[in-house]
mmCIF file of C-alpha atoms in Angstrom:
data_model
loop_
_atom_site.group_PDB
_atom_site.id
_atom_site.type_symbol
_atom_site.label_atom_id
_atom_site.label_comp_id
_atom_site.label_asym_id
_atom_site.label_seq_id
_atom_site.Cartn_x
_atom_site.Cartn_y
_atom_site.Cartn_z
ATOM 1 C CA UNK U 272 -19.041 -11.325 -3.902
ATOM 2 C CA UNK U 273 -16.002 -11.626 -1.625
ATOM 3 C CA UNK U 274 -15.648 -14.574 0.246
ATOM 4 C CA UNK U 275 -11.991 -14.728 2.014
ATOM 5 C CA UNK U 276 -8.564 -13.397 1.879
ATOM 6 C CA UNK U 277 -5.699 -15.253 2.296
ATOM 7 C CA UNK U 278 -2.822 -13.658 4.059
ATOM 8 C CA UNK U 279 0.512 -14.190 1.664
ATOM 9 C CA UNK U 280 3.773 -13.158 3.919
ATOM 10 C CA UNK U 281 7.412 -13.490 3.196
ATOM 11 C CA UNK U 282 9.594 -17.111 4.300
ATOM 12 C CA UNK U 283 13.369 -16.588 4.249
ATOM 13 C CA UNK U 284 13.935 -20.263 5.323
ATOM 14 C CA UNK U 285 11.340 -22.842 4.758
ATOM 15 C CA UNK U 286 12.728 -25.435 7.044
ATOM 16 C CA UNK U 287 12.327 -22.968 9.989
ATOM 17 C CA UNK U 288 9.278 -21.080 9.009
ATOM 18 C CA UNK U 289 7.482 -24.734 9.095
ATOM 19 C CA UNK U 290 8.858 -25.085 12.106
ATOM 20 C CA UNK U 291 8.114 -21.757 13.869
ATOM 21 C CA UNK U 292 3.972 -22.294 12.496
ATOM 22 C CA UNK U 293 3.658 -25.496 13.235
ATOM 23 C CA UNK U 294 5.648 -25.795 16.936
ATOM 24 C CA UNK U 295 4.984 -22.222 17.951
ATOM 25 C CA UNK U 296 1.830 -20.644 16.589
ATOM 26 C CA UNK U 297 0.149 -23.917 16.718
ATOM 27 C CA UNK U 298 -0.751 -24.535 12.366
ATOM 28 C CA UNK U 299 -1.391 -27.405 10.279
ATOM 29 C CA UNK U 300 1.428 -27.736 7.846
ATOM 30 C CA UNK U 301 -0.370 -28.535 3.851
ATOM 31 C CA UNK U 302 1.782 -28.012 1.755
ATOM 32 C CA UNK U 303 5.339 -26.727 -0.174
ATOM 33 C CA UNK U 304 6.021 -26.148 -3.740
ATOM 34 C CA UNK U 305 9.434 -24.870 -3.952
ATOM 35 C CA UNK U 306 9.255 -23.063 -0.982
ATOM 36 C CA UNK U 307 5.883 -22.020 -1.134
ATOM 37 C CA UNK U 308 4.274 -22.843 2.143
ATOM 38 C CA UNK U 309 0.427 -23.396 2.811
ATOM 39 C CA UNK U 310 -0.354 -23.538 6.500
ATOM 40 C CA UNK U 311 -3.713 -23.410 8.850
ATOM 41 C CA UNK U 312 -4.974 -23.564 11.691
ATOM 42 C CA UNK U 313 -8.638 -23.576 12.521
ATOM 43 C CA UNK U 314 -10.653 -21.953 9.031
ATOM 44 C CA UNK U 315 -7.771 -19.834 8.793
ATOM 45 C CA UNK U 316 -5.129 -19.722 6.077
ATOM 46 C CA UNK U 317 -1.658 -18.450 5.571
ATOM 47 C CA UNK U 318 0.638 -18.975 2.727
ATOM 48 C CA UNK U 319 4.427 -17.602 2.747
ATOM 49 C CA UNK U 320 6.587 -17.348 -0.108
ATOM 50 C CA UNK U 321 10.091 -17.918 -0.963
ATOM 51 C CA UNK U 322 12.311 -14.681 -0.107
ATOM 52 C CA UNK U 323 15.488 -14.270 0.447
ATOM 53 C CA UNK U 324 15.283 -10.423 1.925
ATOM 54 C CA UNK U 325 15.043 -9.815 5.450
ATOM 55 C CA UNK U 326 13.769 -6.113 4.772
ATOM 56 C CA UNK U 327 10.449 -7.415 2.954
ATOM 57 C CA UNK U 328 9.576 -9.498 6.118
ATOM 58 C CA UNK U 329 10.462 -6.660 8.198
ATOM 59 C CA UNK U 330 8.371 -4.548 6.205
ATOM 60 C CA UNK U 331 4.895 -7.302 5.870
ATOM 61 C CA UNK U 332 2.350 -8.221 7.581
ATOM 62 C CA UNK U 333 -1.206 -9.702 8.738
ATOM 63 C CA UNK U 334 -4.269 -8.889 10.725
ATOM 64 C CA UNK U 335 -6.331 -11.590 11.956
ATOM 65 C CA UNK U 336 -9.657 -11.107 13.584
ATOM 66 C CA UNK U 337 -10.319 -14.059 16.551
ATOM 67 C CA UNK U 338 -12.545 -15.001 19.012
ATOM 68 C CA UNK U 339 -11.007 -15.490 22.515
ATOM 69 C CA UNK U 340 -8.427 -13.122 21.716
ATOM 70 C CA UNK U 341 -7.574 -14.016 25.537
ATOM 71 C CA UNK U 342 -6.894 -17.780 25.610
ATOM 72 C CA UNK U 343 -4.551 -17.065 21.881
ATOM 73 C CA UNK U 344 -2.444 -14.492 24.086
ATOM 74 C CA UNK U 345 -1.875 -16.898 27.286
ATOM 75 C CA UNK U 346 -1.410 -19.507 24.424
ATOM 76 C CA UNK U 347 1.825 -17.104 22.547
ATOM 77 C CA UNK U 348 2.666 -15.167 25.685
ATOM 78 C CA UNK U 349 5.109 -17.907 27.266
ATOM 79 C CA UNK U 350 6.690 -18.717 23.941
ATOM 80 C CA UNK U 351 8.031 -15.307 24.059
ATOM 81 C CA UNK U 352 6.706 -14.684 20.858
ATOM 82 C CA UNK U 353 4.804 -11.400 21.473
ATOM 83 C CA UNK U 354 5.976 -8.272 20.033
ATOM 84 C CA UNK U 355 7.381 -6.212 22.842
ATOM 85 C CA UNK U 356 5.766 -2.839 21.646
ATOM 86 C CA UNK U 357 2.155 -4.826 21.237
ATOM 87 C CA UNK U 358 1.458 -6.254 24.275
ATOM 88 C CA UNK U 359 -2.637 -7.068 24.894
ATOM 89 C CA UNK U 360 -4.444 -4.450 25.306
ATOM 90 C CA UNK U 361 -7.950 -2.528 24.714
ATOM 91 C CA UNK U 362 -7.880 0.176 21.352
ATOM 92 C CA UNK U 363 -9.459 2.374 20.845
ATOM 93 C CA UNK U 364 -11.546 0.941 17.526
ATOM 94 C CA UNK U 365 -13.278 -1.184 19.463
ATOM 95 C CA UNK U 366 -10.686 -4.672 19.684
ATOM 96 C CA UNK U 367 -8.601 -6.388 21.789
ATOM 97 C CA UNK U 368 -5.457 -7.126 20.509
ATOM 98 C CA UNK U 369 -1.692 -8.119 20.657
ATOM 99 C CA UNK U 370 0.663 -8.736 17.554
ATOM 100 C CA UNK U 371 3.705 -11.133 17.029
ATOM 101 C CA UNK U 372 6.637 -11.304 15.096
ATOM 102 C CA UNK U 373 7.087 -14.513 13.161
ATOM 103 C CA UNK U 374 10.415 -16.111 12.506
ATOM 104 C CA UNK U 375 10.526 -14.061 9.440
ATOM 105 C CA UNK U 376 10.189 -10.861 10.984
ATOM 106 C CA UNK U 377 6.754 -10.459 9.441
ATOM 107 C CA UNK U 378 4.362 -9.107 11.608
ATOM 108 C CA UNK U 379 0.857 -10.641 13.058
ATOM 109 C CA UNK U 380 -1.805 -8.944 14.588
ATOM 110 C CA UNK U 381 -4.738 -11.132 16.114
ATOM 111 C CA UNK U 382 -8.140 -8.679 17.341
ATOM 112 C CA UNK U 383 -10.903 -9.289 18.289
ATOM 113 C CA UNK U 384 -13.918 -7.721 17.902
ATOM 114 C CA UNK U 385 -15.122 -6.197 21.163
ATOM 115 C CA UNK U 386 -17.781 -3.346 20.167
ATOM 116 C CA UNK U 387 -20.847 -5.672 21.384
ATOM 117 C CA UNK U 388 -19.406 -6.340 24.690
ATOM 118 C CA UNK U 389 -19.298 -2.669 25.453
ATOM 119 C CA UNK U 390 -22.916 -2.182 25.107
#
């Protein structure tokens, strides 16, 4: 019955949000009505809305299951965009992972699924 879900996080400026997903995480910019941004990247999908409090950014976020969970984090690593406290690393339900903060302040984690490499 369920097919995909969409991750919806908060934009407090449009202009830079576009910007930040487009120049730094590496997204297709689709679309904006009023503010409301449609991005991708790949088959994946993010839409932000229009907000104009920092604490709800602060306060959302994402995870995003990859492949190559390497090659994204040498990709984001040098644009300084890696959240300090989430660097790569090995957890212990079975991914690899490493998060980011967006422009926003809305966080991103990208895993990926490591349990069949392990056997």
């Amino acid at each position: 019955m369920l097919k995909v879900a969409i991750p919806v996080l908060a934009s407090l400026n449009e202009e830079e949000t576009v910007k930040f997903y487009t120049e730094k995480l590496g997204f297709t910019f689709n679309a904006s009505w009023d503010g409301y941004l449609i991005m991708h990247r790949d088959n994946l999908f993010i839409h932000l809305w229009p907000c104009n409090n920092p604490e709800i950014a602060q306060n959302t976020g994402c995870y995003i299951f990859v492949t190559e969970v390497d090659k994204l984090y040498a990709e984001y690593k040098p644009l300084g965009i890696v959240h300090p406290n989430a660097d790569l690393q090995i957890r212990p339900w079975k991914t690899k992972e490493f998060s980011i903060l967006d422009n926003n302040g809305n966080i991103i984690h990208f895993g990926e699924d490591i349990s069949e490499k392990e056997n």
